[in-house]
Structure formats: structure tokens, C-alpha cells
Coordinates of C-alpha atoms and ligand atoms in Angstrom, one line a residue:
M54 CA 2.0 3.7 25.1
R55 CA 1.2 7.2 23.6
L56 CA -1.4 8.4 21.2
Q57 CA -1.5 11.5 19.0
V58 CA -3.3 13.4 16.3
I59 CA -1.1 14.7 13.5
G60 CA -1.8 17.4 10.9
D61 CA -1.1 21.0 9.9
P62 CA -2.9 22.8 11.3
V63 CA -3.8 20.6 14.1
L64 CA -3.7 22.6 17.4
H65 CA -7.4 23.4 17.0
S66 CA -8.3 19.7 16.8
K67 CA -10.9 18.3 19.2
S68 CA -9.4 14.9 19.1
P69 CA -7.3 15.3 22.3
V70 CA -10.5 16.3 24.2
I71 CA -12.6 13.5 22.7
H72 CA -9.9 10.8 23.3
G73 CA -8.9 12.2 26.6
A74 CA -12.5 11.9 27.8
M75 CA -12.9 8.3 26.5
L76 CA -9.6 7.2 28.0
G77 CA -10.5 8.8 31.3
A78 CA -13.9 7.0 31.3
L79 CA -12.0 3.8 30.8
G80 CA -9.6 4.6 33.7
L81 CA -6.6 4.4 31.3
D82 CA -3.7 6.7 31.9
I83 CA -2.6 7.0 28.2
P84 CA -1.5 10.4 27.0
Y85 CA -3.1 11.7 23.7
S86 CA -1.7 14.9 22.2
A87 CA -1.8 17.0 19.1
H88 CA 1.4 17.1 17.1
V89 CA 2.1 19.4 14.1
V90 CA 3.5 17.4 11.2
R91 CA 4.1 19.4 8.0
R92 CA 3.3 18.1 4.5
G93 CA 6.3 16.0 3.3
E94 CA 7.5 15.2 6.8
L95 CA 5.5 11.9 7.3
S96 CA 8.4 9.5 7.0
E97 CA 10.4 11.4 9.6
Y98 CA 7.3 11.4 11.9
L99 CA 6.8 7.6 11.5
A100 CA 10.4 7.0 12.5
W101 CA 10.1 9.4 15.4
A102 CA 6.8 7.9 16.6
R103 CA 8.2 4.4 16.6
E104 CA 11.2 5.5 18.7
N105 CA 9.1 7.5 21.1
G106 CA 6.4 5.0 22.1
V107 CA 3.6 6.3 19.9
T108 CA 1.5 3.2 19.2
G109 CA -1.3 4.9 17.4
F110 CA -2.3 8.2 15.8
N111 CA -5.1 10.0 14.1
A112 CA -4.4 11.9 10.9
T113 CA -6.0 15.0 9.6
M114 CA -5.3 17.5 6.8
P115 CA -3.0 17.2 4.8
H116 CA -1.9 13.6 5.5
K117 CA -4.9 11.4 5.1
E118 CA -4.0 10.4 1.5
D119 CA -0.2 10.9 1.7
L120 CA 0.1 8.2 4.5
I121 CA -1.2 5.4 2.3
P122 CA 2.1 4.5 0.5
L123 CA 4.1 4.8 3.8
L124 CA 2.1 2.2 5.8
D125 CA 2.7 -1.6 6.0
E126 CA -1.0 -2.6 5.7
I127 CA -4.2 -0.8 4.8
D128 CA -7.6 -1.9 6.0
P129 CA -10.0 -2.6 3.0
A130 CA -12.4 0.3 3.9
A131 CA -9.4 2.8 4.0
K132 CA -8.1 1.3 0.7
A133 CA -11.4 1.9 -1.0
V134 CA -11.5 5.5 0.2
G135 CA -7.8 6.0 -0.6
A136 CA -7.3 7.8 2.8
V137 CA -6.6 6.9 6.4
N138 CA -7.6 8.7 9.6
T139 CA -6.3 6.2 12.1
V140 CA -3.0 4.4 12.2
C141 CA -1.9 1.7 14.7
L142 CA 1.5 0.1 15.4
R143 CA 0.8 -3.6 15.7
G144 CA 3.6 -6.3 15.8
G145 CA 6.0 -3.6 14.5
K146 CA 3.8 -2.8 11.5
W147 CA 2.0 0.5 10.8
I148 CA -1.6 -0.4 9.9
G149 CA -4.0 2.2 8.4
F150 CA -7.8 2.5 8.9
N151 CA -10.5 4.9 7.9
T152 CA -13.3 5.3 10.5
D153 CA -15.1 8.4 9.0
G154 CA -17.6 6.5 6.9
A155 CA -18.5 3.9 9.6
G156 CA -18.7 6.8 12.1
A157 CA -21.2 8.6 9.9
V158 CA -23.4 5.5 9.5
A159 CA -23.2 4.9 13.3
A160 CA -24.2 8.6 13.9
L161 CA -27.2 8.2 11.6
K162 CA -28.4 5.1 13.3
D163 CA -27.7 6.2 16.9
S164 CA -28.6 9.9 16.8
L165 CA -31.3 10.1 14.0
G166 CA -32.7 6.5 14.2
I167 CA -32.0 6.1 10.4
D168 CA -30.7 2.8 9.0
P169 CA -29.5 3.5 5.4
S170 CA -30.3 0.0 4.3
G171 CA -32.8 0.2 1.4
L172 CA -32.9 4.0 1.4
T173 CA -32.4 6.4 -1.5
V174 CA -30.0 9.1 -0.5
T175 CA -29.0 12.5 -1.9
L176 CA -25.4 13.1 -1.0
L177 CA -23.9 16.6 -1.7
G178 CA -20.2 16.8 -2.4
A179 CA -17.5 14.6 -3.8
G180 CA -14.4 15.5 -1.7
G181 CA -12.6 13.3 0.9
A182 CA -15.5 13.2 3.4
A183 CA -18.1 12.6 0.7
K184 CA -16.1 9.6 -0.6
A185 CA -15.8 8.0 2.9
V186 CA -19.5 8.6 3.6
A187 CA -20.8 7.5 0.2
L188 CA -18.9 4.3 0.2
A189 CA -20.0 3.5 3.8
L190 CA -23.7 4.2 2.7
S191 CA -23.2 1.8 -0.2
Q192 CA -21.7 -0.8 2.1
A193 CA -24.6 -0.3 4.5
E194 CA -26.9 -1.3 1.6
A195 CA -28.4 2.0 0.7
E196 CA -30.5 1.3 -2.4
R197 CA -29.2 4.3 -4.3
V198 CA -26.9 7.2 -3.4
F199 CA -27.0 10.2 -5.7
V200 CA -23.6 11.9 -5.4
C201 CA -24.3 15.5 -6.5
N202 CA -21.3 17.7 -7.0
R203 CA -20.5 21.1 -8.5
T204 CA -17.6 19.5 -10.4
L205 CA -19.4 16.6 -12.0
S206 CA -16.2 14.8 -13.0
R207 CA -15.3 14.4 -9.3
A208 CA -18.7 12.8 -8.6
E209 CA -18.2 10.5 -11.6
E210 CA -14.8 9.5 -10.3
L211 CA -16.1 8.9 -6.8
C212 CA -19.0 6.7 -8.1
A213 CA -16.5 4.6 -10.2
H214 CA -14.8 3.5 -7.0
D215 CA -18.0 1.8 -5.6
P216 CA -17.7 -2.0 -6.2
L217 CA -21.3 -2.5 -5.1
G218 CA -22.7 -0.2 -7.8
H219 CA -25.1 1.8 -5.5
L220 CA -23.7 5.2 -6.3
S221 CA -24.9 7.5 -9.2
S222 CA -23.3 10.8 -10.1
A223 CA -25.4 13.9 -10.6
G224 CA -24.9 17.7 -11.0
F225 CA -25.4 20.4 -8.3
D226 CA -27.9 22.7 -10.2
A227 CA -31.2 23.5 -8.5
D228 CA -33.3 21.4 -11.0
T229 CA -31.0 18.3 -10.5
L230 CA -31.0 18.6 -6.7
R231 CA -34.9 18.9 -6.7
R232 CA -35.2 15.9 -9.0
V233 CA -33.0 13.6 -6.9
A234 CA -34.3 14.9 -3.5
E235 CA -37.8 13.9 -4.7
Q236 CA -36.7 10.3 -4.7
S237 CA -34.7 10.4 -1.4
Q238 CA -35.5 9.7 2.2
L239 CA -32.2 11.1 3.4
L240 CA -30.0 14.0 2.4
V241 CA -26.4 14.3 3.5
N242 CA -24.3 17.4 3.1
C243 CA -20.6 16.7 2.6
T244 CA -19.7 20.1 1.1
N245 CA -18.2 23.0 2.9
L246 CA -21.3 25.2 2.3
G247 CA -22.4 26.7 5.5
M248 CA -19.3 25.9 7.5
E249 CA -17.8 28.6 9.7
G250 CA -15.3 30.5 7.7
C251 CA -16.6 29.3 4.3
P252 CA -17.6 32.4 2.3
H253 CA -20.2 30.5 0.3
Q254 CA -23.7 29.3 1.0
F255 CA -26.4 27.3 -0.9
E256 CA -28.0 29.5 -3.5
D257 CA -31.4 28.2 -2.7
F258 CA -33.0 25.6 -0.5
S259 CA -35.9 24.6 -2.7
F260 CA -34.5 21.0 -2.9
L261 CA -35.6 20.6 0.8
D262 CA -39.3 21.1 -0.4
A263 CA -38.9 18.1 -2.7
L264 CA -38.0 15.7 0.1
P265 CA -40.8 13.6 1.7
P266 CA -41.9 15.1 5.1
D267 CA -40.2 12.3 7.2
A268 CA -36.8 12.7 5.5
G269 CA -33.6 13.1 7.5
I270 CA -31.0 15.8 6.9
F271 CA -27.5 15.1 8.0
D272 CA -24.9 17.9 7.7
L273 CA -21.3 16.8 8.3
I274 CA -20.5 20.3 9.5
Y275 CA -20.4 20.9 13.3
H276 CA -19.3 24.5 13.4
P277 CA -21.8 26.2 13.5
A278 CA -23.8 23.6 15.4
E279 CA -26.8 24.5 13.2
T280 CA -26.0 25.5 9.7
E281 CA -28.4 27.4 7.5
L282 CA -29.2 24.1 5.8
L283 CA -30.2 22.5 9.1
S284 CA -32.1 25.6 10.2
Q285 CA -34.1 25.6 6.9
A286 CA -34.7 21.9 7.2
R287 CA -35.9 22.2 10.8
R288 CA -38.3 25.0 9.9
R289 CA -39.8 22.7 7.3
G290 CA -40.3 20.0 10.0
L291 CA -37.6 17.7 8.7
R292 CA -35.4 15.6 11.1
T293 CA -31.9 17.1 11.4
L294 CA -28.4 16.0 12.6
N295 CA -25.2 17.9 12.6
G296 CA -21.6 16.6 12.3
L297 CA -20.8 16.2 16.0
P298 CA -22.1 12.6 16.5
M299 CA -20.0 11.6 13.4
L300 CA -16.9 13.2 14.8
V301 CA -17.5 11.4 18.1
N302 CA -18.3 8.0 16.5
Q303 CA -15.3 8.0 14.2
A304 CA -13.2 8.6 17.3
V305 CA -14.8 5.7 19.2
L306 CA -14.1 3.4 16.3
A307 CA -10.5 4.8 16.2
L308 CA -10.0 4.1 19.9
E309 CA -11.2 0.5 19.4
H310 CA -8.4 0.1 16.8
F311 CA -5.8 1.8 19.1
L312 CA -6.7 -0.5 22.0
D313 CA -7.4 -3.5 19.7
R314 CA -10.6 -4.4 21.6
P315 CA -14.3 -3.7 21.4
L316 CA -15.6 -0.9 23.6
D317 CA -19.0 0.1 25.0
R318 CA -19.6 2.5 22.1
R319 CA -22.6 4.3 23.6
A320 CA -20.7 4.9 26.9
M321 CA -17.6 6.2 25.0
A322 CA -19.7 8.4 22.7
G323 CA -21.5 9.8 25.8
A324 CA -18.2 10.6 27.6
A325 CA -16.8 12.3 24.5
T326 CA -19.9 14.3 23.8
D327 CA -20.2 15.5 27.4
A328 CA -16.5 16.7 27.3
L329 CA -17.1 18.6 24.0
L330 CA -20.3 20.2 25.3
F331 CA -18.5 21.2 28.5
L332 CA -15.7 22.7 26.4
E333 CA -18.2 24.8 24.4
S334 CA -20.2 26.0 27.4
Ligands
NAP243 P1 -13.1 18.7 0.5 O1 -12.4 17.4 0.2 O2 -12.4 20.0 0.2 O3 -14.4 18.7 -0.4 C1 -15.3 19.9 -0.4 C2 -16.5 19.6 -1.2 O4 -17.4 20.8 -1.1 C3 -16.3 19.3 -2.7 O5 -17.3 18.4 -3.2 C4 -16.6 20.7 -3.3 O6 -17.0 20.7 -4.7 C5 -17.7 21.2 -2.4 N1 -17.8 22.7 -2.5 C6 -16.9 23.6 -1.9 N2 -17.3 24.8 -2.2 C7 -18.5 24.7 -2.9 C8 -19.4 25.7 -3.4 N3 -19.1 27.0 -3.3 N4 -20.5 25.3 -4.1 C9 -20.7 23.9 -4.2 N5 -19.9 23.0 -3.7 C10 -18.8 23.4 -3.1 O7 -13.6 18.7 2.0 P2 -13.9 17.5 2.9 O8 -12.7 17.1 3.7 O9 -14.6 16.4 2.1 O10 -14.9 18.2 4.0 C11 -16.2 18.6 3.6 C12 -17.0 19.0 4.9 O11 -17.2 17.9 5.7 C13 -16.3 20.1 5.7 O12 -17.3 21.0 6.1 C14 -15.8 19.3 6.9 O13 -15.7 20.1 8.1 C15 -16.8 18.2 7.1 N6 -16.3 17.0 7.7 C16 -16.9 16.6 8.9 C17 -16.5 15.5 9.6 C18 -17.1 15.1 10.8 O14 -16.6 14.2 11.5 N7 -18.3 15.6 11.2 C19 -15.4 14.7 9.0 C20 -14.8 15.2 7.8 C21 -15.3 16.3 7.2 P3 -16.0 20.7 -5.9 O15 -15.5 19.3 -6.0 O16 -16.8 21.1 -7.0 O17 -14.9 21.6 -5.5

């Protein structure tokens, strides 16, 4: 048995550290490595993986969507998102899963003590991560999720994919953000704004003033550990969470798929987080 993460680029991926720590904590001697697979080379990779004992892999850019037509089965959550991040070989079949959304909801519950059920949420962005998180929030029975995006048509398209009807599209201008924030108990940033290497930043943070004082702010970004959004929110006394617990939780759920059994999620998340913090120290 061998596990991998594939992508291009992928050598910077934290998945080998996270999965290595969890496998080590379980006492399992299963190798997990990063493997560069270029766009257009997925079919060759699947054949190679099958021949070389790879029984599961994580996928990152640019393969999350392109894998879908090449797999034998797709889990309903991944089908809804239209992207996979975890693929397992079971009974000779490649089966695709997406653990990003469930990982985000688990992070909110475990690290911020927020259960989205019944909440109104402002969600910024309508890209791949936003889609996974918005659909998971809807599934977790958030009362309403305002999907706010610079390109409104992408937000509209995302909301049209929600079978439960909890998602509403909205714009990204300051007035709209303040209006939806006023109604929200949770704000989730799924844009690149504030990410290391992203040249752009929020134009203003006045939407944070519209939130109730006990609101939670969840930024999917984990580099830097505290984005300007989280710093501004913290200075206003709001509860904040960065993207690291989501990264860890999506990996815990992926490992459950790889091993095809439930794990002690808290223990796994703890081992992975310790390894990441050690790496950064
Ligand atoms: P993506 O598909 O490229 O989507 C990027 C989103 O950001 C789009 O909604 C885009 O709006 C918006 N955006 C980009 N530049 C903007 C600007 N200048 N002003 C306003 N909006 C802007 O990216 P993604 O894969 O969803 O990733 C989004 C973020 O989530 C990244 O920072 C990534 O690191 C993070 N992430 C974290 C985890 C985790 O485990 N913690 C997992 C996945 C992703 P338009 O549609 O208008 O272009």
C-alpha cells in the first residue's frame, strides 16, 4: 500500500507531513509522498498508480475537476462540488471524494465552537474552495449563506448548484458586504485576498463593523497564519480562525477514506497539527 498527493506544483504541499504524522501516530508504516503530475497526464498516472501499489491519493491543482470523468465512482458530495480531492482504489475501482467542505465544517465546530446549523453566513468568493464550503454549510443546515463574489455570475452559478436552496448570491461591493454582514453570525473568506503572494487586499474592512459582536470570522487562508482580515477582526473583538484546522480536518477525513475505517479524529488532528507547528518553528 502506498499513498500520494498529486498536482503541479505539488512539492510545497503539506500533505506528506500531515499524513506522515497521522500514519505515524497510528503506528502504520505506509509511505505517503508528493508526486508531480502535469495537466493532461492523469490517465497515465492512474495506470501507473494501479501498477505501482498506490491505493489512494490526494489531488490538488490543477486536477481536482479533471479527475471526475476518469474515475469509476464519485461520492455524492464530490459530485455536487464537481471536484475531488481524495481518490481511493477499492475493489479495483477508483472512487473520488471531496473532504474540503466537511473539513471546513469540522474545523468550525472543533476550533471555533460554531455549529452552522440555523446560522446566517456571509461567504466571500465563488471559486473551488467557496463551492465546497458553501455546499457543506448548506448541508449542515445553515439557515442562509450569502455567496458574495466580485464576478456575480460565478456566485449565481454556485448557488444554482445547491439542491437545498440555502444559498443566495450577492455582489462584493462595500454596501452589499455591509448589508449581508449585518444579518450574519459567521463570515467565511474563500477568496485569495490576503494570501501570501496575492498582490490584492480587501479595499476596506467596514463590513466587519456590521457583524454582531459575537460573530466568528473564518479565513480559509493559512499563509500567513493571521491575514489582515483576521487581524482586523481580532482587533474588533471578533472570534477568528485561520485555514490550518480545515487543512488538517480535510486530511483526517481523507485518511478515513484511504484506510476505509473511522479514526479518532481529534487524535489525528492533534498529531497533524503538532507536526505542522514543529515544521514552522
Ligand atoms: P479560486 O478557485 O481561484 O477562487 C478565487 C476566489 O477569489 C474567486 O471567488 C475570486 O473572485 C476571488 N478573488 C480573487 N482575487 C480577487 C480580488 N482581487 N478581489 C475580489 N475577489 C477576488 O481559488 P480557491 O481554490 O477557491 O482558493 C481560494 C482560497 O482558499 C485560497 O487562498 C486558498 O489558499 C484557500 N484554500 C484553503 C484551503 C484549506 O484547507 N484551508 C483549501 C482550499 C483553498 P472572481 O470569481 O471574481 O475571480
